[in-house]
Amino acid sequence: MRITQFTQIATAILPGLLFSDYAQALTINLEDQDSLVAAAKVSVEGAFGYYNGNNSGATPGAFDFSWWEGAALCNAFLNYWHFTGDETYNYALNMALSWQAGDAGDYLNENYTTYCGNDDQMQWGNAAMAAAEYNLSDPIGIKYSWIGLVQGVYNNQKDNNEGWDDTTCGGGFRWQKLPVQGTGYHMKNAVSNGGFFQLAARLAQYLQKDEYADWAEKTYNWSTSVGLVNEKTWAVGDSVSTGDNCKTVDPTNWSYNYGVYLNGCAYMYAYTKKSIWLDRLNGLIDSTMATFFLPKYGGTISEKTCEAVGNNCDRNQKLFKGLTLMWMANVALVVPETYDKLLKGIQDSATGAAISCSGQGNKTCGDRWYSGYDGKIGMEEQISATNAFSVALLPFVKNSSAPLNTLTGGNSSSNPNAGTTYDNGLPKFAPITTGDRAGAGIMTAVFVGGMVGMAVFMLMGP
Ligand SMILES: *[C@@H]1O[C@H](CO)[C@@H](O)[C@H](O)[C@H]1NC(C)=O
Ligand SMILES: *[C@@H]1O[C@H](CO)[C@@H](O)[C@H](O)[C@H]1NC(C)=O
Ligand SMILES: *[C@@H]1O[C@H](CO)[C@@H](O)[C@H](O)[C@H]1NC(C)=O
Ligand SMILES: *[C@@H]1O[C@H](CO)[C@@H](O)[C@H](O)[C@H]1NC(C)=O
Ligand SMILES: *[C@@H]1O[C@H](CO)[C@@H](O)[C@H](O)[C@H]1NC(C)=O
Ligand SMILES: *[C@@H]1O[C@H](CO)[C@@H](O)[C@H](O)[C@H]1NC(C)=O
Ligand SMILES: *[C@@H]1O[C@H](CO)[C@@H](O)[C@H](O)[C@H]1NC(C)=O
Ligand SMILES: CC(=O)N[C@H]1CO[C@H](CO)[C@@H](O)[C@@H]1O
């Protein structure tokens, strides 16, 4: 008991000194490709150690208490493979991404319907998108292609009551899909909207189709209309609430909220070649750098909202900065003009992460990257560090490994109606019309009546 208390106090005061042994840290040399690959190999092994889904009899990709983390893990494995060339985890990640897609191929896995928010579903969709762009072999054991799965998420979110909602705030995606999910249902947040924006922009570029770019632009426009994205300061807020018709922005800074919009703008510029998207991209890059890559921390990325005070990031928040770095590197590949601006932050982050990976006598990585190993331990820390080392390989892959699209040899097949029918061909949902909206209340009443009727019938049965 006493030891624990002492440890907690010491952790708060002297994280670096107590836990780190610099001799035990991962050593990287930014000019040396092999050293970066070696570091990524150690941290990814640590991440994989937390994953049971590749064991026989287990459900691939399942994380019962935090389902979206499976998408973050898959995305890190993909990113690791793309930048290092090591295929060790490809089978496990392919199985996980394939299995979690659900019967309709839209990442609304029936096991997680009450958990799943639009942001969670989006994370899986964007991981499948990266699988198509990085040319992962086709999904295992399902009839959908990677692009089909992304289209499944896209269709499900844009056409369904549980996604895009224009009954409040003039549009936008809610955070949670169902009223029973609580407060999140009454919020419209940056990561759900920016995440869909990114997903639709990536589809536009991959398939070279305007309809996806139109939806991306519509979502971007809505985000600026409520102030989630501020085009004067390029600050990205966290959320707005339907309670006041989205008039007040929660300004809390989370790196991945910036990251989703950054990557989306990059694809919109690549697809449309319109300078307005490059201006937006540059504005967001500058604010991302100024907000999260602070000179006082050696330029390493920090999730300042939870790291600076108390260092109490939760398991979700620990993943944000790794995702942000991953999307930044992707931006540099999609829009090479931004490469020089982005590289330093990426490299400084890898340097900080390596020093933090000095824990437990086996190079375990911590959460905060600017003060040695901070005693935090978990899959999330390993995932974020893996992303940092992988993307620091950017100078060695340059633009030769830019994400594929149909013009550059990407051949994941398009399935424009994915996500609208189940495997067995039955319709999953009908696209919303104004009539449906007006009728929703009546439908619910009829449905409840039907349930009561059925219950009575069952009670009276034999
Ligand atoms: C490192 O050591 C810790 C503590 O013993 C352990 O929990 C963790 O699984 C180890 N990590 C690796 C990658 O071996
Ligand atoms: C995952 O499981 C497959 C099949 O059992 C196996 O071949 C592969 O080596 C495993 N992957 C890892 C990274 O352990
Ligand atoms: C849902 O959960 C069950 C029980 O754990 C599992 O067998 C099944 O594979 C899961 N379904 C999906 C699509 O993950
Ligand atoms: C987005 O806003 C711009 C500027 O107001 C407008 O020109 C464009 O048509 C809008 N796009 C969509 C898809 O609504
Ligand atoms: C890759 O970068 C070089 C040098 O910056 C440039 O000339 C070339 O067009 C780029 N290729 C692609 C596919 O962007
Ligand atoms: C994608 O990978 C396959 C092997 O799985 C390879 O045959 C094909 O050439 C690759 N496509 C591109 C554009 O690199
Ligand atoms: C894409 O091309 C590769 C290599 O030719 C092939 O193995 C793969 O099945 C193709 N994928 C699709 C979805 O057509
Ligand atoms: C609450 C908070 O600190 N918000 C800041 C988030 O970052 C932007 C710049 O990107 C600042 O303008 C906000 O003040």
Coordinates of C-alpha atoms in Angstrom, one line a residue, residues 78-399:
L78 CA -1.3 -1.2 -41.9
N79 CA 0.7 1.9 -41.4
Y80 CA 3.6 -0.1 -40.0
W81 CA 3.5 -2.5 -43.0
H82 CA 3.3 0.4 -45.5
F83 CA 6.3 2.2 -44.1
T84 CA 8.5 -0.7 -43.0
G85 CA 7.6 -3.4 -45.5
D86 CA 7.2 -6.0 -42.7
E87 CA 4.2 -8.2 -43.4
T88 CA 4.2 -10.0 -40.1
Y89 CA 0.8 -8.6 -39.0
N90 CA -1.0 -8.5 -42.3
Y91 CA -3.0 -11.7 -41.9
A92 CA -4.1 -10.8 -38.4
L93 CA -5.1 -7.3 -39.5
N94 CA -6.9 -8.5 -42.6
M95 CA -8.9 -11.0 -40.5
A96 CA -9.8 -8.3 -38.0
L97 CA -10.9 -5.7 -40.6
S98 CA -12.9 -8.4 -42.5
W99 CA -14.6 -9.9 -39.5
Q100 CA -15.8 -6.7 -37.9
A101 CA -17.5 -5.5 -41.1
G102 CA -20.8 -7.0 -40.1
D103 CA -23.4 -8.7 -42.4
A104 CA -24.2 -5.6 -44.4
G105 CA -20.5 -4.6 -44.9
D106 CA -20.9 -1.3 -43.2
Y107 CA -19.0 -1.8 -39.9
L108 CA -22.2 -1.9 -37.9
N109 CA -21.3 -5.2 -36.4
E110 CA -24.5 -6.4 -34.6
N111 CA -22.5 -7.1 -31.4
Y112 CA -21.8 -3.4 -31.0
T113 CA -25.0 -1.7 -32.1
T114 CA -25.6 0.0 -28.7
Y115 CA -21.9 1.0 -28.4
C116 CA -21.3 2.2 -31.9
G117 CA -21.2 5.9 -32.6
N118 CA -20.8 7.5 -36.0
D119 CA -17.1 8.1 -35.0
D120 CA -16.4 4.5 -34.1
Q121 CA -17.9 3.3 -37.4
M122 CA -15.9 6.0 -39.2
Q123 CA -12.6 4.8 -37.7
W124 CA -13.2 1.3 -39.1
G125 CA -14.2 2.7 -42.5
N126 CA -11.1 4.8 -42.7
A127 CA -9.0 1.8 -41.8
A128 CA -10.6 -0.2 -44.6
M129 CA -9.9 2.8 -46.9
A130 CA -6.2 2.7 -46.0
A131 CA -6.3 -1.1 -46.8
A132 CA -7.5 -0.2 -50.3
E133 CA -5.1 2.6 -50.8
Y134 CA -2.1 0.7 -49.5
N135 CA -3.1 -2.4 -51.5
L136 CA -3.6 -4.9 -48.8
S137 CA -4.8 -8.2 -50.3
D138 CA -8.6 -8.5 -50.6
P139 CA -10.6 -9.2 -47.5
I140 CA -10.7 -12.7 -46.1
G141 CA -14.0 -14.7 -46.1
I142 CA -16.4 -12.0 -47.0
K143 CA -17.9 -10.9 -50.3
Y144 CA -17.0 -7.2 -50.0
S145 CA -13.9 -5.4 -51.2
W146 CA -12.1 -2.9 -49.1
I147 CA -13.7 0.0 -51.1
G148 CA -17.1 -1.7 -50.9
L149 CA -16.8 -1.7 -47.1
V150 CA -15.9 2.0 -47.1
Q151 CA -18.9 2.6 -49.4
G152 CA -21.0 0.6 -46.9
V153 CA -20.0 3.0 -44.1
Y154 CA -20.6 6.0 -46.4
N155 CA -24.1 4.9 -47.5
N156 CA -25.1 3.9 -44.0
Q157 CA -24.1 7.3 -42.5
K158 CA -25.4 9.6 -45.2
D159 CA -28.7 7.8 -45.9
N160 CA -29.8 6.7 -42.6
N161 CA -31.6 8.5 -39.7
E162 CA -28.8 7.3 -37.4
G163 CA -26.2 9.3 -39.4
W164 CA -26.7 12.6 -41.2
D165 CA -29.4 14.6 -39.4
D166 CA -31.0 17.7 -40.8
T167 CA -33.7 18.0 -38.2
T168 CA -31.4 20.0 -36.0
C169 CA -28.6 22.5 -36.6
G170 CA -29.1 22.5 -40.4
G171 CA -27.5 19.1 -40.8
G172 CA -24.4 17.4 -39.5
F173 CA -23.7 14.0 -38.0
R174 CA -24.6 13.3 -34.4
W175 CA -21.9 11.7 -32.3
Q176 CA -24.0 8.7 -31.1
K177 CA -26.6 7.1 -33.3
L178 CA -29.5 6.3 -30.9
P179 CA -31.3 8.3 -28.2
V180 CA -30.7 5.4 -25.7
Q181 CA -27.0 6.1 -26.1
G182 CA -27.4 9.2 -23.9
T183 CA -25.8 12.6 -24.1
G184 CA -23.7 11.7 -27.2
Y185 CA -26.9 11.5 -29.2
H186 CA -27.6 15.2 -28.5
M187 CA -24.1 16.2 -29.6
K188 CA -22.6 16.7 -33.1
N189 CA -18.9 16.4 -32.9
A190 CA -15.8 17.2 -34.9
V191 CA -14.5 13.7 -35.2
S192 CA -17.7 12.2 -36.6
N193 CA -18.2 15.0 -39.1
G194 CA -14.5 15.4 -39.9
G195 CA -14.2 11.6 -40.1
F196 CA -17.0 11.3 -42.6
F197 CA -15.6 14.3 -44.5
Q198 CA -12.3 12.5 -44.8
L199 CA -13.9 9.2 -45.7
A200 CA -16.0 10.8 -48.5
A201 CA -13.0 12.8 -49.8
R202 CA -10.9 9.6 -49.9
L203 CA -13.7 7.8 -51.9
A204 CA -13.9 10.7 -54.3
Q205 CA -10.1 10.5 -55.0
Y206 CA -10.0 6.7 -55.1
L207 CA -13.0 6.3 -57.4
Q208 CA -12.7 9.7 -59.2
K209 CA -16.4 10.4 -58.6
D210 CA -17.9 13.8 -57.8
E211 CA -20.8 12.4 -55.8
Y212 CA -18.4 11.6 -53.0
A213 CA -16.7 15.0 -53.2
D214 CA -20.1 16.7 -53.0
W215 CA -20.9 15.0 -49.7
A216 CA -17.4 15.7 -48.4
E217 CA -17.9 19.4 -49.2
K218 CA -21.4 19.4 -47.7
T219 CA -20.0 18.0 -44.5
Y220 CA -17.1 20.5 -44.5
N221 CA -19.4 23.4 -45.1
W222 CA -21.7 22.3 -42.3
S223 CA -18.6 22.1 -39.9
T224 CA -17.7 25.7 -40.7
S225 CA -21.3 26.9 -40.5
V226 CA -21.5 25.8 -36.8
G227 CA -17.9 26.9 -36.0
L228 CA -16.5 23.4 -35.4
V229 CA -13.9 24.4 -37.9
N230 CA -13.1 28.1 -37.7
E231 CA -11.8 29.4 -41.0
K232 CA -10.3 32.6 -39.4
T233 CA -8.1 30.9 -36.7
W234 CA -8.2 27.4 -38.1
A235 CA -9.1 26.1 -34.6
V236 CA -11.1 22.9 -34.6
G237 CA -13.5 22.6 -31.7
D238 CA -14.7 19.4 -30.2
S239 CA -18.5 19.5 -30.4
V240 CA -21.7 21.4 -30.5
S241 CA -25.0 20.5 -28.9
T242 CA -28.5 20.1 -30.4
G243 CA -29.8 21.6 -27.1
D244 CA -29.0 25.2 -28.3
N245 CA -29.2 24.3 -32.0
C246 CA -25.4 24.1 -32.2
K247 CA -24.8 27.7 -31.3
T248 CA -22.0 27.1 -28.8
V249 CA -18.7 25.3 -29.6
D250 CA -16.9 23.3 -27.0
P251 CA -13.4 24.5 -27.8
T252 CA -11.4 21.7 -26.2
N253 CA -8.4 20.8 -28.3
W254 CA -7.9 17.2 -29.4
S255 CA -5.3 16.5 -32.0
Y256 CA -7.3 13.9 -34.0
N257 CA -10.1 16.5 -34.6
Y258 CA -7.5 18.5 -36.5
G259 CA -6.2 15.3 -38.1
V260 CA -9.5 14.2 -39.6
Y261 CA -10.0 17.5 -41.3
L262 CA -6.4 17.8 -42.4
N263 CA -6.4 14.5 -44.3
G264 CA -9.8 15.3 -45.8
C265 CA -8.7 18.6 -47.2
A266 CA -5.6 16.9 -48.7
Y267 CA -7.8 14.5 -50.7
M268 CA -10.1 17.3 -51.7
Y269 CA -7.2 19.2 -53.1
A270 CA -5.8 16.2 -54.8
Y271 CA -9.2 15.4 -56.4
T272 CA -10.4 18.9 -57.3
K273 CA -7.1 20.7 -57.7
K274 CA -8.9 23.8 -56.4
S275 CA -6.6 26.2 -54.5
I276 CA -9.2 26.8 -51.8
W277 CA -8.6 23.2 -50.5
L278 CA -4.8 23.8 -50.4
D279 CA -5.4 27.1 -48.5
R280 CA -7.6 25.2 -46.0
L281 CA -5.1 22.4 -45.7
N282 CA -2.3 24.9 -45.0
G283 CA -4.4 26.8 -42.5
L284 CA -5.1 23.6 -40.6
I285 CA -1.5 22.3 -40.8
D286 CA -0.3 25.6 -39.2
S287 CA -2.9 25.5 -36.4
T288 CA -2.1 21.8 -35.8
M289 CA 1.6 22.6 -35.5
A290 CA 1.0 25.6 -33.2
T291 CA -1.4 23.8 -31.0
F292 CA 0.2 20.4 -30.5
F293 CA 3.9 20.5 -31.4
L294 CA 5.2 22.8 -28.8
P295 CA 8.8 24.0 -28.7
K296 CA 8.9 23.7 -24.9
Y297 CA 8.4 20.0 -25.4
G298 CA 11.1 19.7 -28.0
G299 CA 8.5 19.9 -30.8
T300 CA 7.1 16.5 -30.0
I301 CA 3.4 16.1 -30.4
S302 CA 1.5 16.2 -27.1
E303 CA -2.2 15.7 -26.4
K304 CA -2.0 18.9 -24.3
T305 CA -5.5 18.8 -22.9
C306 CA -4.8 15.7 -20.9
E307 CA -1.0 15.4 -20.8
A308 CA 0.0 18.9 -19.6
V309 CA -2.1 18.9 -16.4
G310 CA -2.2 15.6 -14.5
N311 CA -1.1 13.4 -17.3
N312 CA -4.4 11.6 -17.1
C313 CA -5.3 10.8 -20.7
D314 CA -7.9 8.0 -20.9
R315 CA -7.4 5.0 -23.2
N316 CA -9.1 6.7 -26.1
Q317 CA -7.2 10.0 -25.8
K318 CA -3.9 8.1 -25.7
L319 CA -4.6 7.0 -29.3
F320 CA -5.3 10.5 -30.7
K321 CA -1.8 11.7 -31.4
G322 CA -0.7 8.5 -33.1
L323 CA -3.7 8.8 -35.5
T324 CA -2.9 12.4 -36.1
L325 CA 0.7 11.6 -37.0
M326 CA -0.5 8.8 -39.3
W327 CA -2.8 11.2 -41.1
M328 CA -0.2 13.9 -41.3
A329 CA 2.2 11.5 -43.1
N330 CA -0.6 10.5 -45.4
V331 CA -1.1 14.2 -46.2
A332 CA 2.5 14.6 -47.1
L333 CA 2.2 11.7 -49.6
V334 CA -1.1 12.9 -51.1
V335 CA -0.1 16.6 -51.4
P336 CA 3.7 16.6 -51.7
E337 CA 3.8 20.4 -51.4
T338 CA 3.2 20.0 -47.7
Y339 CA 6.0 17.5 -47.1
D340 CA 8.5 20.0 -45.8
K341 CA 6.1 21.6 -43.5
L342 CA 5.1 18.3 -41.9
L343 CA 8.3 16.4 -41.7
K344 CA 9.9 18.2 -38.7
G345 CA 6.9 17.6 -36.4
I346 CA 6.8 14.0 -37.4
Q347 CA 10.6 13.5 -36.8
D348 CA 10.6 15.4 -33.5
S349 CA 7.7 13.2 -32.3
A350 CA 9.6 10.0 -33.2
T351 CA 12.6 11.3 -31.2
G352 CA 10.4 12.0 -28.2
A353 CA 8.6 8.7 -28.5
A354 CA 11.9 6.7 -28.6
I355 CA 13.1 8.3 -25.4
S356 CA 9.8 7.4 -23.7
C357 CA 10.1 3.8 -24.8
S358 CA 12.4 2.9 -21.9
G359 CA 10.1 1.3 -19.4
Q360 CA 9.8 -2.1 -17.6
G361 CA 13.3 -3.2 -18.7
N362 CA 11.9 -4.1 -22.1
K363 CA 11.5 -0.8 -23.9
T364 CA 7.8 -0.4 -23.0
C365 CA 6.6 3.0 -24.3
G366 CA 4.9 5.6 -22.2
D367 CA 2.2 8.0 -23.0
R368 CA 3.8 11.4 -22.7
W369 CA 6.8 11.8 -25.1
Y370 CA 8.6 14.8 -23.7
S371 CA 9.8 13.6 -20.3
G372 CA 11.2 10.1 -20.6
Y373 CA 9.1 7.1 -19.7
D374 CA 6.1 8.2 -17.6
G375 CA 5.1 4.9 -16.1
K376 CA 2.0 4.5 -18.3
I377 CA 1.7 1.1 -19.9
G378 CA -0.8 -0.3 -22.4
M379 CA -1.8 -1.2 -25.9
E380 CA -2.6 2.4 -26.7
E381 CA 0.9 3.7 -25.8
Q382 CA 2.4 0.9 -28.0
I383 CA 0.1 1.8 -30.9
S384 CA 0.9 5.5 -30.8
A385 CA 4.6 4.9 -30.6
T386 CA 4.4 2.5 -33.5
N387 CA 2.7 5.1 -35.6
A388 CA 5.4 7.6 -34.7
F389 CA 8.3 5.4 -35.7
S390 CA 6.5 4.2 -38.9
V391 CA 5.8 7.6 -40.2
A392 CA 9.3 8.9 -39.4
L393 CA 10.2 6.6 -42.4
L394 CA 8.6 9.1 -44.7
P395 CA 11.9 10.4 -46.1
F396 CA 12.8 6.8 -47.2
V397 CA 9.5 6.1 -49.0
K398 CA 8.9 9.6 -50.3
N399 CA 6.0 9.8 -52.7

